[in-house]
JSON list of C-alpha atoms in Angstrom, two decimals:
[
{"chain": "A", "resi": 1, "resn": "GLN", "atom": "CA", "xyz": [-9.50, 8.60, -12.91]},
{"chain": "A", "resi": 2, "resn": "VAL", "atom": "CA", "xyz": [-6.04, 9.22, -11.47]},
{"chain": "A", "resi": 3, "resn": "GLN", "atom": "CA", "xyz": [-4.06, 6.26, -10.28]},
{"chain": "A", "resi": 4, "resn": "LEU", "atom": "CA", "xyz": [-0.62, 6.33, -8.68]},
{"chain": "A", "resi": 5, "resn": "VAL", "atom": "CA", "xyz": [1.22, 3.11, -9.39]},
{"chain": "A", "resi": 6, "resn": "GLU", "atom": "CA", "xyz": [4.22, 2.40, -7.18]},
{"chain": "A", "resi": 7, "resn": "SER", "atom": "CA", "xyz": [7.00, -0.08, -7.81]},
{"chain": "A", "resi": 8, "resn": "GLY", "atom": "CA", "xyz": [10.48, -0.92, -6.60]},
{"chain": "A", "resi": 9, "resn": "GLY", "atom": "CA", "xyz": [9.96, -1.88, -2.99]},
{"chain": "A", "resi": 10, "resn": "GLY", "atom": "CA", "xyz": [11.50, -4.98, -1.50]},
{"chain": "A", "resi": 11, "resn": "ALA", "atom": "CA", "xyz": [14.02, -6.35, 0.94]},
{"chain": "A", "resi": 12, "resn": "VAL", "atom": "CA", "xyz": [17.62, -5.21, 1.16]},
{"chain": "A", "resi": 13, "resn": "GLN", "atom": "CA", "xyz": [20.46, -5.41, 3.62]},
{"chain": "A", "resi": 14, "resn": "SER", "atom": "CA", "xyz": [21.59, -2.46, 5.65]},
{"chain": "A", "resi": 15, "resn": "GLY", "atom": "CA", "xyz": [23.78, -0.19, 3.55]},
{"chain": "A", "resi": 16, "resn": "GLY", "atom": "CA", "xyz": [22.14, -1.27, 0.33]},
{"chain": "A", "resi": 17, "resn": "SER", "atom": "CA", "xyz": [20.04, 0.65, -2.17]},
{"chain": "A", "resi": 18, "resn": "LEU", "atom": "CA", "xyz": [16.55, 0.58, -3.61]},
{"chain": "A", "resi": 19, "resn": "ARG", "atom": "CA", "xyz": [14.77, 2.74, -6.17]},
{"chain": "A", "resi": 20, "resn": "LEU", "atom": "CA", "xyz": [11.07, 3.41, -5.83]},
{"chain": "A", "resi": 21, "resn": "SER", "atom": "CA", "xyz": [9.04, 4.64, -8.78]},
{"chain": "A", "resi": 22, "resn": "CYS", "atom": "CA", "xyz": [5.59, 6.16, -8.94]},
{"chain": "A", "resi": 23, "resn": "GLU", "atom": "CA", "xyz": [3.73, 6.60, -12.22]},
{"chain": "A", "resi": 24, "resn": "ALA", "atom": "CA", "xyz": [0.76, 8.96, -12.25]},
{"chain": "A", "resi": 25, "resn": "LEU", "atom": "CA", "xyz": [-1.71, 7.37, -14.64]},
{"chain": "A", "resi": 26, "resn": "GLY", "atom": "CA", "xyz": [-4.46, 9.63, -15.92]},
{"chain": "A", "resi": 27, "resn": "TYR", "atom": "CA", "xyz": [-3.02, 12.66, -14.18]},
{"chain": "A", "resi": 28, "resn": "THR", "atom": "CA", "xyz": [-3.18, 15.70, -16.44]},
{"chain": "A", "resi": 29, "resn": "TYR", "atom": "CA", "xyz": [-1.54, 18.21, -14.13]},
{"chain": "A", "resi": 30, "resn": "SER", "atom": "CA", "xyz": [-0.23, 21.46, -15.47]},
{"chain": "A", "resi": 31, "resn": "TYR", "atom": "CA", "xyz": [3.52, 21.88, -15.61]},
{"chain": "A", "resi": 32, "resn": "THR", "atom": "CA", "xyz": [3.05, 25.62, -15.23]},
{"chain": "A", "resi": 33, "resn": "TYR", "atom": "CA", "xyz": [1.15, 25.46, -11.96]},
{"chain": "A", "resi": 34, "resn": "ARG", "atom": "CA", "xyz": [3.74, 26.01, -9.29]},
{"chain": "A", "resi": 35, "resn": "SER", "atom": "CA", "xyz": [1.97, 24.16, -6.48]},
{"chain": "A", "resi": 36, "resn": "THR", "atom": "CA", "xyz": [1.72, 20.79, -8.19]},
{"chain": "A", "resi": 37, "resn": "CYS", "atom": "CA", "xyz": [3.74, 18.40, -6.12]},
{"chain": "A", "resi": 38, "resn": "MET", "atom": "CA", "xyz": [4.49, 14.70, -5.88]},
{"chain": "A", "resi": 39, "resn": "ALA", "atom": "CA", "xyz": [5.92, 13.12, -2.80]},
{"chain": "A", "resi": 40, "resn": "TRP", "atom": "CA", "xyz": [6.85, 9.97, -0.95]},
{"chain": "A", "resi": 41, "resn": "PHE", "atom": "CA", "xyz": [5.59, 9.33, 2.56]},
{"chain": "A", "resi": 42, "resn": "ARG", "atom": "CA", "xyz": [6.33, 6.37, 4.81]},
{"chain": "A", "resi": 43, "resn": "GLN", "atom": "CA", "xyz": [4.42, 4.79, 7.61]},
{"chain": "A", "resi": 44, "resn": "TYR", "atom": "CA", "xyz": [5.65, 2.69, 10.50]},
{"chain": "A", "resi": 45, "resn": "PRO", "atom": "CA", "xyz": [3.22, 0.27, 12.19]},
{"chain": "A", "resi": 46, "resn": "GLY", "atom": "CA", "xyz": [0.97, 2.17, 14.54]},
{"chain": "A", "resi": 47, "resn": "LYS", "atom": "CA", "xyz": [2.32, 5.53, 13.45]},
{"chain": "A", "resi": 48, "resn": "GLU", "atom": "CA", "xyz": [1.10, 8.28, 11.16]},
{"chain": "A", "resi": 49, "resn": "ARG", "atom": "CA", "xyz": [2.53, 8.74, 7.70]},
{"chain": "A", "resi": 50, "resn": "GLU", "atom": "CA", "xyz": [5.48, 11.08, 7.52]},
{"chain": "A", "resi": 51, "resn": "LEU", "atom": "CA", "xyz": [7.00, 12.90, 4.61]},
{"chain": "A", "resi": 52, "resn": "VAL", "atom": "CA", "xyz": [10.15, 11.36, 3.21]},
{"chain": "A", "resi": 53, "resn": "ALA", "atom": "CA", "xyz": [10.70, 13.54, 0.15]},
{"chain": "A", "resi": 54, "resn": "ALA", "atom": "CA", "xyz": [8.74, 15.83, -2.16]},
{"chain": "A", "resi": 55, "resn": "ILE", "atom": "CA", "xyz": [9.28, 17.49, -5.50]},
{"chain": "A", "resi": 56, "resn": "TYR", "atom": "CA", "xyz": [7.45, 20.38, -7.11]},
{"chain": "A", "resi": 57, "resn": "ILE", "atom": "CA", "xyz": [6.76, 19.49, -10.71]},
{"chain": "A", "resi": 58, "resn": "ARG", "atom": "CA", "xyz": [7.24, 22.94, -12.21]},
{"chain": "A", "resi": 59, "resn": "ASP", "atom": "CA", "xyz": [10.72, 23.78, -10.99]},
{"chain": "A", "resi": 60, "resn": "SER", "atom": "CA", "xyz": [11.90, 20.50, -9.40]},
{"chain": "A", "resi": 61, "resn": "THR", "atom": "CA", "xyz": [12.30, 22.08, -5.97]},
{"chain": "A", "resi": 62, "resn": "THR", "atom": "CA", "xyz": [12.82, 19.26, -3.49]},
{"chain": "A", "resi": 63, "resn": "HIS", "atom": "CA", "xyz": [12.25, 18.75, 0.20]},
{"chain": "A", "resi": 64, "resn": "TYR", "atom": "CA", "xyz": [13.54, 15.95, 2.43]},
{"chain": "A", "resi": 65, "resn": "HIS", "atom": "CA", "xyz": [13.01, 14.62, 5.91]},
{"chain": "A", "resi": 66, "resn": "ASP", "atom": "CA", "xyz": [16.13, 15.31, 7.94]},
{"chain": "A", "resi": 67, "resn": "SER", "atom": "CA", "xyz": [16.74, 11.60, 8.46]},
{"chain": "A", "resi": 68, "resn": "VAL", "atom": "CA", "xyz": [17.14, 10.91, 4.74]},
{"chain": "A", "resi": 69, "resn": "LYS", "atom": "CA", "xyz": [19.08, 13.97, 3.60]},
{"chain": "A", "resi": 70, "resn": "GLY", "atom": "CA", "xyz": [22.23, 12.94, 1.79]},
{"chain": "A", "resi": 71, "resn": "ARG", "atom": "CA", "xyz": [20.96, 9.37, 1.36]},
{"chain": "A", "resi": 72, "resn": "PHE", "atom": "CA", "xyz": [17.72, 9.67, -0.64]},
{"chain": "A", "resi": 73, "resn": "THR", "atom": "CA", "xyz": [17.12, 11.56, -3.86]},
{"chain": "A", "resi": 74, "resn": "ILE", "atom": "CA", "xyz": [13.75, 12.34, -5.39]},
{"chain": "A", "resi": 75, "resn": "SER", "atom": "CA", "xyz": [13.56, 13.05, -9.12]},
{"chain": "A", "resi": 76, "resn": "GLN", "atom": "CA", "xyz": [10.98, 13.24, -11.88]},
{"chain": "A", "resi": 77, "resn": "GLU", "atom": "CA", "xyz": [10.53, 12.15, -15.47]},
{"chain": "A", "resi": 78, "resn": "ASN", "atom": "CA", "xyz": [7.97, 14.62, -16.79]},
{"chain": "A", "resi": 79, "resn": "ALA", "atom": "CA", "xyz": [7.27, 12.82, -20.05]},
{"chain": "A", "resi": 80, "resn": "LYS", "atom": "CA", "xyz": [6.35, 9.68, -18.13]},
{"chain": "A", "resi": 81, "resn": "LYS", "atom": "CA", "xyz": [4.57, 11.46, -15.26]},
{"chain": "A", "resi": 82, "resn": "THR", "atom": "CA", "xyz": [6.85, 9.44, -13.03]},
{"chain": "A", "resi": 83, "resn": "VAL", "atom": "CA", "xyz": [8.66, 10.26, -9.82]},
{"chain": "A", "resi": 84, "resn": "HIS", "atom": "CA", "xyz": [11.56, 8.21, -8.50]},
{"chain": "A", "resi": 85, "resn": "LEU", "atom": "CA", "xyz": [13.01, 7.89, -5.02]},
{"chain": "A", "resi": 86, "resn": "GLN", "atom": "CA", "xyz": [16.58, 6.65, -5.03]},
{"chain": "A", "resi": 87, "resn": "MET", "atom": "CA", "xyz": [17.39, 5.31, -1.59]},
{"chain": "A", "resi": 88, "resn": "ASN", "atom": "CA", "xyz": [21.04, 4.69, -0.75]},
{"chain": "A", "resi": 89, "resn": "SER", "atom": "CA", "xyz": [22.82, 3.71, 2.46]},
{"chain": "A", "resi": 90, "resn": "LEU", "atom": "CA", "xyz": [19.60, 2.21, 3.76]},
{"chain": "A", "resi": 91, "resn": "LYS", "atom": "CA", "xyz": [19.25, 1.77, 7.50]},
{"chain": "A", "resi": 92, "resn": "LEU", "atom": "CA", "xyz": [17.13, -0.52, 9.62]},
{"chain": "A", "resi": 93, "resn": "GLU", "atom": "CA", "xyz": [14.96, 2.43, 10.55]},
{"chain": "A", "resi": 94, "resn": "ASP", "atom": "CA", "xyz": [14.03, 2.98, 6.90]},
{"chain": "A", "resi": 95, "resn": "THR", "atom": "CA", "xyz": [11.91, -0.15, 7.09]},
{"chain": "A", "resi": 96, "resn": "ALA", "atom": "CA", "xyz": [8.33, 0.99, 6.48]},
{"chain": "A", "resi": 97, "resn": "MET", "atom": "CA", "xyz": [5.50, 1.09, 3.98]},
{"chain": "A", "resi": 98, "resn": "TYR", "atom": "CA", "xyz": [6.20, 3.80, 1.44]},
{"chain": "A", "resi": 99, "resn": "TYR", "atom": "CA", "xyz": [3.37, 5.71, -0.25]},
{"chain": "A", "resi": 100, "resn": "CYS", "atom": "CA", "xyz": [3.39, 7.96, -3.28]},
{"chain": "A", "resi": 101, "resn": "ALA", "atom": "CA", "xyz": [1.23, 11.08, -3.15]},
{"chain": "A", "resi": 102, "resn": "ALA", "atom": "CA", "xyz": [0.27, 13.83, -5.58]},
{"chain": "A", "resi": 103, "resn": "GLY", "atom": "CA", "xyz": [-1.54, 17.13, -5.31]},
{"chain": "A", "resi": 104, "resn": "GLU", "atom": "CA", "xyz": [-2.05, 20.32, -7.28]},
{"chain": "A", "resi": 105, "resn": "TYR", "atom": "CA", "xyz": [-2.31, 22.80, -4.43]},
{"chain": "A", "resi": 106, "resn": "VAL", "atom": "CA", "xyz": [0.43, 21.78, -2.06]},
{"chain": "A", "resi": 107, "resn": "ALA", "atom": "CA", "xyz": [1.67, 24.64, 0.09]},
{"chain": "A", "resi": 108, "resn": "ASP", "atom": "CA", "xyz": [3.15, 22.58, 2.91]},
{"chain": "A", "resi": 109, "resn": "VAL", "atom": "CA", "xyz": [4.70, 19.38, 1.56]},
{"chain": "A", "resi": 110, "resn": "SER", "atom": "CA", "xyz": [4.56, 17.64, 4.94]},
{"chain": "A", "resi": 111, "resn": "VAL", "atom": "CA", "xyz": [0.78, 17.98, 5.36]},
{"chain": "A", "resi": 112, "resn": "ARG", "atom": "CA", "xyz": [-0.94, 14.80, 4.20]},
{"chain": "A", "resi": 113, "resn": "SER", "atom": "CA", "xyz": [-4.32, 16.46, 3.61]},
{"chain": "A", "resi": 114, "resn": "GLU", "atom": "CA", "xyz": [-2.84, 18.65, 0.87]},
{"chain": "A", "resi": 115, "resn": "TYR", "atom": "CA", "xyz": [-2.36, 15.63, -1.38]},
{"chain": "A", "resi": 116, "resn": "LYS", "atom": "CA", "xyz": [-5.42, 14.54, -3.33]},
{"chain": "A", "resi": 117, "resn": "TYR", "atom": "CA", "xyz": [-4.11, 11.26, -4.70]},
{"chain": "A", "resi": 118, "resn": "TRP", "atom": "CA", "xyz": [-2.36, 8.36, -3.00]},
{"chain": "A", "resi": 119, "resn": "GLY", "atom": "CA", "xyz": [-0.86, 5.10, -4.11]},
{"chain": "A", "resi": 120, "resn": "GLN", "atom": "CA", "xyz": [-1.45, 1.73, -2.48]},
{"chain": "A", "resi": 121, "resn": "GLY", "atom": "CA", "xyz": [1.99, 1.61, -0.90]},
{"chain": "A", "resi": 122, "resn": "THR", "atom": "CA", "xyz": [5.09, -0.49, -1.36]},
{"chain": "A", "resi": 123, "resn": "GLN", "atom": "CA", "xyz": [6.97, -2.21, 1.45]},
{"chain": "A", "resi": 124, "resn": "VAL", "atom": "CA", "xyz": [10.64, -1.52, 2.08]},
{"chain": "A", "resi": 125, "resn": "THR", "atom": "CA", "xyz": [12.39, -3.85, 4.48]},
{"chain": "A", "resi": 126, "resn": "VAL", "atom": "CA", "xyz": [15.99, -3.31, 5.56]},
{"chain": "A", "resi": 127, "resn": "SER", "atom": "CA", "xyz": [17.73, -6.10, 7.45]},
{"chain": "A", "resi": 128, "resn": "SER", "atom": "CA", "xyz": [21.06, -6.33, 9.21]}
]
């Protein structure tokens, strides 16, 4: 049973920072399989989830939404099966529910259906 456990959400003022973490419990993915990927998506009320950042486990190749490039950094701790999202220079428009996702056969990191496992979500609220 795979469970993605997210932590680190909360409230912060504009310009501040938060670090989200996602631990993949029970996930025995192969480090040699090049399509294994973990990612963070976010969802605004009434909108579909959109990719924020993704990282391929094997070679740490990363992908970012244009709106977060230069501000957010995704990284992994292989030994802990954990992925982090460091969010700096937060803006009001970063306010959303953030979800961790994981999949073994991810060809297009922005396609939600390519991720088999999802976390429950963690709220990020940025205020002025």
